[in-house]
Short mmCIF file of C-alpha atoms in Angstrom, two decimals:
data_model
loop_
_atom_site.label_atom_id
_atom_site.label_comp_id
_atom_site.label_asym_id
_atom_site.label_seq_id
_atom_site.Cartn_x
_atom_site.Cartn_y
_atom_site.Cartn_z
CA UNK T 99 -6.80 33.39 -12.48
CA UNK T 100 -4.71 30.26 -12.13
CA UNK T 101 -6.81 27.39 -10.84
CA UNK T 102 -6.21 24.50 -8.44
CA UNK T 103 -8.83 21.82 -7.86
CA UNK T 104 -9.31 19.92 -4.60
CA UNK T 105 -11.15 16.69 -5.39
CA UNK T 106 -10.56 14.92 -2.08
CA UNK T 107 -14.04 14.16 -0.88
CA UNK T 108 -14.78 10.61 0.20
CA UNK T 109 -17.76 8.55 1.36
CA UNK T 110 -15.44 7.12 4.02
CA UNK T 111 -15.08 9.54 6.96
CA UNK T 112 -11.42 8.69 7.59
CA UNK T 113 -10.51 9.80 4.04
CA UNK T 114 -12.82 12.84 3.81
CA UNK T 115 -10.69 15.97 3.42
CA UNK T 116 -11.07 18.20 6.50
CA UNK T 117 -12.18 21.81 6.12
CA UNK T 118 -8.94 22.86 7.83
CA UNK T 119 -6.91 21.21 5.07
CA UNK T 120 -8.91 22.99 2.38
CA UNK T 121 -8.38 26.32 4.14
CA UNK T 122 -4.66 25.66 4.50
CA UNK T 123 -4.34 24.82 0.79
CA UNK T 124 -6.15 28.02 -0.19
CA UNK T 125 -3.93 30.08 2.09
CA UNK T 126 -0.79 28.44 0.70
CA UNK T 127 -1.68 29.31 -2.90
CA UNK T 128 -2.54 32.90 -2.08
CA UNK T 129 -5.06 35.34 -3.48
CA UNK T 130 -3.92 35.07 -7.10
CA UNK T 131 -5.17 31.50 -7.33
CA UNK T 132 -8.73 30.28 -7.69
CA UNK T 133 -8.84 27.16 -5.47
CA UNK T 134 -11.97 25.14 -6.23
CA UNK T 135 -13.17 22.44 -3.84
CA UNK T 136 -15.27 19.73 -5.48
CA UNK T 137 -18.31 19.02 -3.33
CA UNK T 138 -19.20 15.69 -4.94
CA UNK T 139 -17.75 12.63 -3.24
CA UNK T 140 -14.79 11.04 -4.98
CA UNK T 141 -13.76 7.38 -5.15
CA UNK T 142 -11.07 7.16 -2.47
CA UNK T 143 -10.60 3.37 -2.69
CA UNK T 144 -7.83 2.07 -4.94
CA UNK T 145 -6.05 4.46 -7.25
CA UNK T 146 -8.89 6.83 -8.08
CA UNK T 147 -10.24 5.50 -11.36
CA UNK T 148 -13.50 7.47 -11.51
CA UNK T 149 -14.47 11.14 -11.50
CA UNK T 150 -17.68 13.01 -10.78
CA UNK T 151 -19.15 15.37 -13.36
CA UNK T 152 -18.42 18.24 -10.96
CA UNK T 153 -14.75 17.26 -10.81
CA UNK T 154 -14.52 17.05 -14.60
CA UNK T 155 -16.07 20.49 -14.97
CA UNK T 156 -13.72 21.98 -12.37
CA UNK T 157 -10.69 20.40 -14.05
CA UNK T 158 -11.22 22.29 -17.32
CA UNK T 159 -8.43 24.84 -17.45
CA UNK T 160 -6.98 23.76 -14.09
CA UNK T 161 -3.23 23.99 -13.57
CA UNK T 162 -3.12 21.89 -10.38
CA UNK T 163 -5.29 18.95 -9.33
CA UNK T 164 -5.43 17.16 -5.97
CA UNK T 165 -7.35 13.89 -5.97
CA UNK T 166 -7.39 10.20 -5.16
CA UNK T 167 -5.38 9.49 -8.28
CA UNK T 168 -6.05 11.21 -11.60
CA UNK T 169 -9.15 9.85 -13.35
CA UNK T 170 -9.02 9.67 -17.13
CA UNK T 171 -11.94 12.11 -17.41
CA UNK T 172 -10.04 14.69 -15.35
CA UNK T 173 -6.92 14.32 -17.51
CA UNK T 174 -9.02 14.77 -20.66
CA UNK T 175 -10.71 17.86 -19.27
CA UNK T 176 -7.51 19.51 -18.03
CA UNK T 177 -5.55 18.70 -21.18
CA UNK T 178 -2.30 20.65 -21.54
CA UNK T 179 -3.23 23.30 -18.96
CA UNK T 180 -2.49 20.78 -16.20
CA UNK T 181 1.02 21.19 -14.80
CA UNK T 182 0.91 19.27 -11.53
CA UNK T 183 -1.38 16.52 -10.22
CA UNK T 184 -1.11 15.03 -6.75
CA UNK T 185 -2.60 11.74 -5.61
CA UNK T 186 -3.48 11.29 -1.97
CA UNK T 187 -3.15 7.56 -2.67
CA UNK T 188 0.22 5.84 -2.87
CA UNK T 189 -0.80 3.61 -5.78
CA UNK T 190 -0.77 5.33 -9.17
CA UNK T 191 -1.56 2.52 -11.60
CA UNK T 192 -4.88 3.98 -12.74
CA UNK T 193 -3.44 7.50 -12.89
CA UNK T 194 -0.76 6.72 -15.47
CA UNK T 195 -3.21 6.60 -18.35
CA UNK T 196 -2.29 7.70 -21.90
CA UNK T 197 -4.62 10.67 -21.37
CA UNK T 198 -2.70 11.81 -18.31
CA UNK T 199 0.72 11.21 -19.85
CA UNK T 200 -0.30 13.36 -22.83
CA UNK T 201 -0.79 16.34 -20.51
CA UNK T 202 2.92 16.36 -19.68
CA UNK T 203 2.07 17.19 -16.07
CA UNK T 204 4.16 16.16 -13.07
CA UNK T 205 2.50 13.55 -10.88
CA UNK T 206 3.25 13.26 -7.18
CA UNK T 207 1.86 10.68 -4.80
CA UNK T 208 1.62 10.00 -1.09
CA UNK T 209 4.08 7.16 -0.73
CA UNK T 210 5.45 7.04 2.76
CA UNK T 211 2.52 8.97 4.24
CA UNK T 212 0.86 5.73 5.28
CA UNK T 213 4.05 3.85 6.11
CA UNK T 214 3.77 4.09 9.90
CA UNK T 215 0.23 2.66 10.34
CA UNK T 216 0.87 0.05 7.66
CA UNK T 217 4.05 -1.04 9.41
CA UNK T 218 2.15 -1.28 12.69
CA UNK T 219 -0.40 -3.47 10.91
CA UNK T 220 2.37 -5.69 9.52
CA UNK T 221 3.85 -6.24 12.99
CA UNK T 222 0.41 -7.14 14.32
CA UNK T 223 0.00 -9.61 11.44
CA UNK T 224 3.40 -11.18 12.12
CA UNK T 225 2.48 -11.64 15.78
CA UNK T 226 -0.87 -13.13 14.78
CA UNK T 227 0.96 -15.73 12.72
CA UNK T 228 3.95 -16.72 14.80
CA UNK T 229 2.09 -16.91 18.13
CA UNK T 230 -0.60 -19.19 16.75
CA UNK T 231 -3.54 -16.79 16.76
CA UNK T 232 -4.61 -18.18 13.37
CA UNK T 233 -5.02 -21.61 14.94
CA UNK T 234 -6.86 -20.18 17.94
CA UNK T 235 -9.37 -18.40 15.67
CA UNK T 236 -10.00 -21.62 13.72
CA UNK T 237 -10.45 -23.57 16.97
CA UNK T 238 -12.85 -20.95 18.30
CA UNK T 239 -15.05 -21.39 15.24
CA UNK T 240 -15.21 -25.09 16.11
CA UNK T 241 -15.83 -24.31 19.81
CA UNK T 242 -12.70 -26.31 20.57
CA UNK T 243 -10.45 -25.68 23.59
CA UNK T 244 -7.22 -26.24 21.64
CA UNK T 245 -4.67 -26.20 24.46
CA UNK T 246 -3.35 -29.65 23.55
CA UNK T 247 -2.59 -28.52 19.98
CA UNK T 248 -0.49 -25.64 21.32
CA UNK T 249 1.35 -27.73 23.88
CA UNK T 250 2.06 -30.89 21.88
CA UNK T 251 3.62 -29.05 18.92
CA UNK T 252 0.82 -29.34 16.37
CA UNK T 253 0.57 -25.56 16.42
CA UNK T 254 4.08 -24.25 15.94
CA UNK T 255 4.81 -21.03 17.82
CA UNK T 256 7.99 -19.03 17.88
CA UNK T 257 9.37 -15.91 19.49
CA UNK T 258 10.05 -12.72 17.57
CA UNK T 259 13.78 -13.30 18.05
CA UNK T 260 13.47 -16.64 16.23
CA UNK T 261 11.67 -15.14 13.24
CA UNK T 262 13.26 -14.68 9.83
CA UNK T 263 11.35 -12.01 7.91
CA UNK T 264 11.63 -11.59 4.15
CA UNK T 265 10.52 -8.22 2.82
CA UNK T 266 9.49 -7.93 -0.82
CA UNK T 267 9.91 -4.22 -1.34
CA UNK T 268 11.93 -1.74 0.68
CA UNK T 269 10.28 1.61 0.10
CA UNK T 270 8.81 3.72 2.87
CA UNK T 271 6.52 0.96 4.09
CA UNK T 272 9.17 -1.75 3.90
CA UNK T 273 11.71 0.36 5.78
CA UNK T 274 9.18 1.12 8.51
CA UNK T 275 8.41 -2.60 8.84
CA UNK T 276 12.12 -3.40 8.98
CA UNK T 277 12.76 -0.91 11.78
CA UNK T 278 10.03 -2.45 13.91
CA UNK T 279 11.14 -6.01 13.17
CA UNK T 280 14.73 -5.20 14.04
CA UNK T 281 13.72 -3.56 17.31
CA UNK T 282 11.84 -6.74 18.26
CA UNK T 283 14.83 -8.96 17.54
CA UNK T 284 13.74 -10.38 14.19
CA UNK T 285 16.21 -11.03 11.39
CA UNK T 286 15.19 -9.11 8.26
CA UNK T 287 16.28 -9.65 4.67
CA UNK T 288 14.80 -7.91 1.65
CA UNK T 289 14.72 -7.51 -2.10
CA UNK T 290 14.27 -4.21 -3.90
CA UNK T 291 14.71 -2.82 -7.39
CA UNK T 292 17.98 -1.09 -6.50
CA UNK T 293 19.81 -3.37 -4.05
CA UNK T 294 23.03 -1.39 -4.08
CA UNK T 295 23.74 1.25 -1.49
CA UNK T 296 23.35 1.43 2.25
CA UNK T 297 21.11 -1.10 3.96
CA UNK T 298 18.22 0.47 5.88
CA UNK T 299 18.08 0.11 9.65
CA UNK T 300 17.08 -3.35 10.75
CA UNK T 301 17.94 -5.09 7.45
CA UNK T 302 20.81 -7.59 7.34
CA UNK T 303 20.78 -8.36 3.59
CA UNK T 304 19.38 -6.70 0.45
CA UNK T 305 19.16 -8.33 -2.96
CA UNK T 306 17.58 -7.63 -6.35
CA UNK T 307 14.03 -8.72 -7.25
CA UNK T 308 15.30 -11.77 -9.16
CA UNK T 309 16.67 -13.06 -5.85
CA UNK T 310 13.18 -13.36 -4.40
CA UNK T 311 13.34 -17.19 -4.44
CA UNK T 312 16.56 -17.08 -2.40
CA UNK T 313 14.87 -14.63 -0.04
CA UNK T 314 11.94 -17.01 0.38
CA UNK T 315 14.23 -19.91 1.28
CA UNK T 316 15.50 -17.92 4.27
CA UNK T 317 12.13 -16.56 5.46
CA UNK T 318 9.57 -18.11 7.73
CA UNK T 319 7.44 -14.98 7.26
CA UNK T 320 7.26 -13.31 3.83
CA UNK T 321 5.89 -9.76 3.90
CA UNK T 322 4.91 -8.12 0.59
CA UNK T 323 5.15 -4.31 0.51
CA UNK T 324 6.29 -3.57 -3.07
CA UNK T 325 4.34 -1.32 -5.45
CA UNK T 326 2.24 -2.85 -8.22
CA UNK T 327 4.10 -2.47 -11.52
CA UNK T 328 4.39 -4.65 -14.64
CA UNK T 329 7.61 -6.04 -13.14
CA UNK T 330 6.09 -6.95 -9.78
CA UNK T 331 2.76 -8.34 -11.01
CA UNK T 332 2.63 -12.04 -10.16
CA UNK T 333 6.11 -11.85 -8.60
CA UNK T 334 5.09 -14.10 -5.71
CA UNK T 335 4.35 -17.19 -7.77
CA UNK T 336 4.47 -20.89 -6.97
CA UNK T 337 8.28 -20.98 -7.26
CA UNK T 338 8.53 -18.44 -4.46
CA UNK T 339 5.81 -20.02 -2.31
CA UNK T 340 7.34 -23.48 -2.67
CA UNK T 341 10.77 -22.10 -1.72
CA UNK T 342 9.46 -20.91 1.64
CA UNK T 343 10.25 -23.29 4.51
CA UNK T 344 7.45 -25.64 5.52
CA UNK T 345 5.16 -23.93 8.00
CA UNK T 346 5.93 -20.40 6.74
CA UNK T 347 3.46 -17.53 6.56
CA UNK T 348 2.66 -14.93 3.87
CA UNK T 349 1.52 -11.39 4.64
CA UNK T 350 0.38 -9.07 1.84
CA UNK T 351 -0.34 -5.38 2.35
CA UNK T 352 0.76 -4.19 -1.11
CA UNK T 353 -1.61 -5.12 -3.94
CA UNK T 354 -3.37 -8.39 -4.63
CA UNK T 355 -1.91 -8.68 -8.12
CA UNK T 356 1.59 -9.27 -6.73
CA UNK T 357 0.64 -12.77 -5.54
CA UNK T 358 -0.60 -15.71 -7.58
CA UNK T 359 -3.68 -16.38 -5.45
CA UNK T 360 -4.31 -19.81 -6.99
CA UNK T 361 -0.78 -20.91 -6.13
CA UNK T 362 -1.15 -19.46 -2.65
CA UNK T 363 -4.33 -21.40 -2.05
CA UNK T 364 -2.70 -24.59 -3.34
CA UNK T 365 0.23 -24.26 -0.93
CA UNK T 366 -2.13 -23.56 1.95
CA UNK T 367 -4.22 -26.60 1.08
CA UNK T 368 -1.30 -29.00 0.67
CA UNK T 369 0.02 -28.04 4.11
CA UNK T 370 3.23 -26.41 2.96
CA UNK T 371 2.19 -22.99 4.29
CA UNK T 372 0.86 -22.52 7.81
CA UNK T 373 -1.26 -19.49 6.95
CA UNK T 374 -1.50 -15.99 5.58
CA UNK T 375 -2.83 -12.55 6.42
CA UNK T 376 -4.13 -10.69 3.38
CA UNK T 377 -5.20 -7.05 3.29
CA UNK T 378 -5.38 -6.88 -0.51
CA UNK T 379 -6.79 -9.11 -3.23
CA UNK T 380 -6.84 -9.37 -7.00
CA UNK T 381 -10.57 -8.56 -6.92
CA UNK T 382 -11.85 -6.14 -4.30
CA UNK T 383 -14.14 -6.40 -2.46
CA UNK T 384 -13.40 -10.10 -2.15
CA UNK T 385 -16.35 -11.75 -3.95
CA UNK T 386 -19.00 -13.70 -2.01
CA UNK T 387 -18.29 -17.40 -2.10
CA UNK T 388 -14.53 -16.97 -2.53
CA UNK T 389 -12.67 -19.79 -0.80
CA UNK T 390 -10.58 -17.37 1.25
CA UNK T 391 -13.63 -16.34 3.29
CA UNK T 392 -13.93 -19.72 4.98
CA UNK T 393 -10.34 -20.91 4.73
CA UNK T 394 -9.04 -21.80 8.20
CA UNK T 395 -5.53 -20.61 7.32
CA UNK T 396 -6.49 -17.22 5.87
CA UNK T 397 -7.23 -14.00 7.73
CA UNK T 398 -9.13 -11.66 5.40
CA UNK T 399 -8.68 -7.95 6.06
CA UNK T 400 -10.68 -5.45 3.96
CA UNK T 401 -7.81 -3.29 2.62
CA UNK T 402 -7.50 -1.25 5.81
CA UNK T 403 -3.83 -1.52 6.79
CA UNK T 404 -3.33 2.20 6.13
CA UNK T 405 -6.22 3.45 8.27
CA UNK T 406 -5.03 6.03 10.79
CA UNK T 407 -6.45 9.12 12.45
CA UNK T 408 -3.13 10.85 11.64
CA UNK T 409 -3.46 10.52 7.86
CA UNK T 410 -4.60 14.08 7.20
CA UNK T 411 -1.98 15.50 9.54
CA UNK T 412 0.75 13.95 7.41
CA UNK T 413 -1.02 14.40 4.06
CA UNK T 414 -1.68 18.09 4.67
CA UNK T 415 1.95 18.70 5.59
CA UNK T 416 3.09 17.02 2.35
CA UNK T 417 0.65 18.98 0.19
CA UNK T 418 1.59 22.30 1.77
CA UNK T 419 5.31 21.66 1.38
CA UNK T 420 4.81 20.77 -2.28
CA UNK T 421 2.71 23.88 -2.89
CA UNK T 422 5.57 25.95 -1.50
CA UNK T 423 8.02 24.12 -3.75
CA UNK T 424 5.74 24.45 -6.78
CA UNK T 425 5.32 28.19 -6.37
CA UNK T 426 9.08 28.57 -5.94
CA UNK T 427 9.86 26.47 -9.02
CA UNK T 428 11.65 23.80 -6.99
CA UNK T 429 11.46 20.02 -7.46
CA UNK T 430 8.43 18.50 -5.78
CA UNK T 431 8.57 15.69 -3.22
CA UNK T 432 7.44 12.18 -4.17
CA UNK T 433 7.50 12.68 -7.93
CA UNK T 434 6.26 9.56 -9.72
CA UNK T 435 8.43 8.09 -12.48
CA UNK T 436 5.94 6.89 -15.12
CA UNK T 437 8.38 4.38 -16.61
CA UNK T 438 8.76 2.70 -13.22
CA UNK T 439 5.11 2.94 -12.25
CA UNK T 440 5.75 4.55 -8.84
#
């Protein structure tokens, strides 16, 4: 029988595949398929870089694999029998290994599935910054009633309608952020790999990635939503941070590697930047003793911007639609282009 493997267990309840989803996947494949659910818990954080022995054993001879990325061991076990692998994670950096590429399988991911909660998180982070919540948190730690700082101008606050947002990346997440910003009266500009074509709703200007310094000059809040690829790694460097207007904020919900963290810390310390909200870091978990933990201008979030109780509703719908397309020989949704890295 043709085999599909469901390796979507997780030690984190929000990411643990529901029994209803497993049943729906089995029903969608039909009786001619052997659909194996891996009982061992998978690594659902990041891009799925590890596999259990049970998953490796199940992957031998499998035609289809559903996981949190495609671990190297799974790709080795499946070899050329694998035809389609789906990642429930949006990031695919660890999945695009030489071992996986040698299988010749199609890889799909879940980009866009988490766009709505991540965009909600971004709006909350923007409000945290521009309304001075960062300063209030720092004052609370000092047990200081900081009303004077808010009313004499030391803590700069602005309205949403006065806010110039720069989006680095305009995929599903970036577009969802832009829609919300536009609805709240913010001016939104963005850079993306393909700037040509129609501007998404809420975006007044779109440029190429090499215009990111120009974007920074016009942004008092810079929001990073681009995927991690060789081209975007370190994209937000000191040139970009220095180009931001004095008192600007940085918000990162993409991947830590997109920002030069040393340069970011320098610009926070020298007073050029007013603060930042970071959901992702170069090293995760953020190591004990890291300066960001105690920095008065940094809000540390533990890579949770995508958390939502609607994840499996959306993820299941995507998987089922792609199973239907796969069985019909049609192009799958959200196919990853290995050369682009997303």
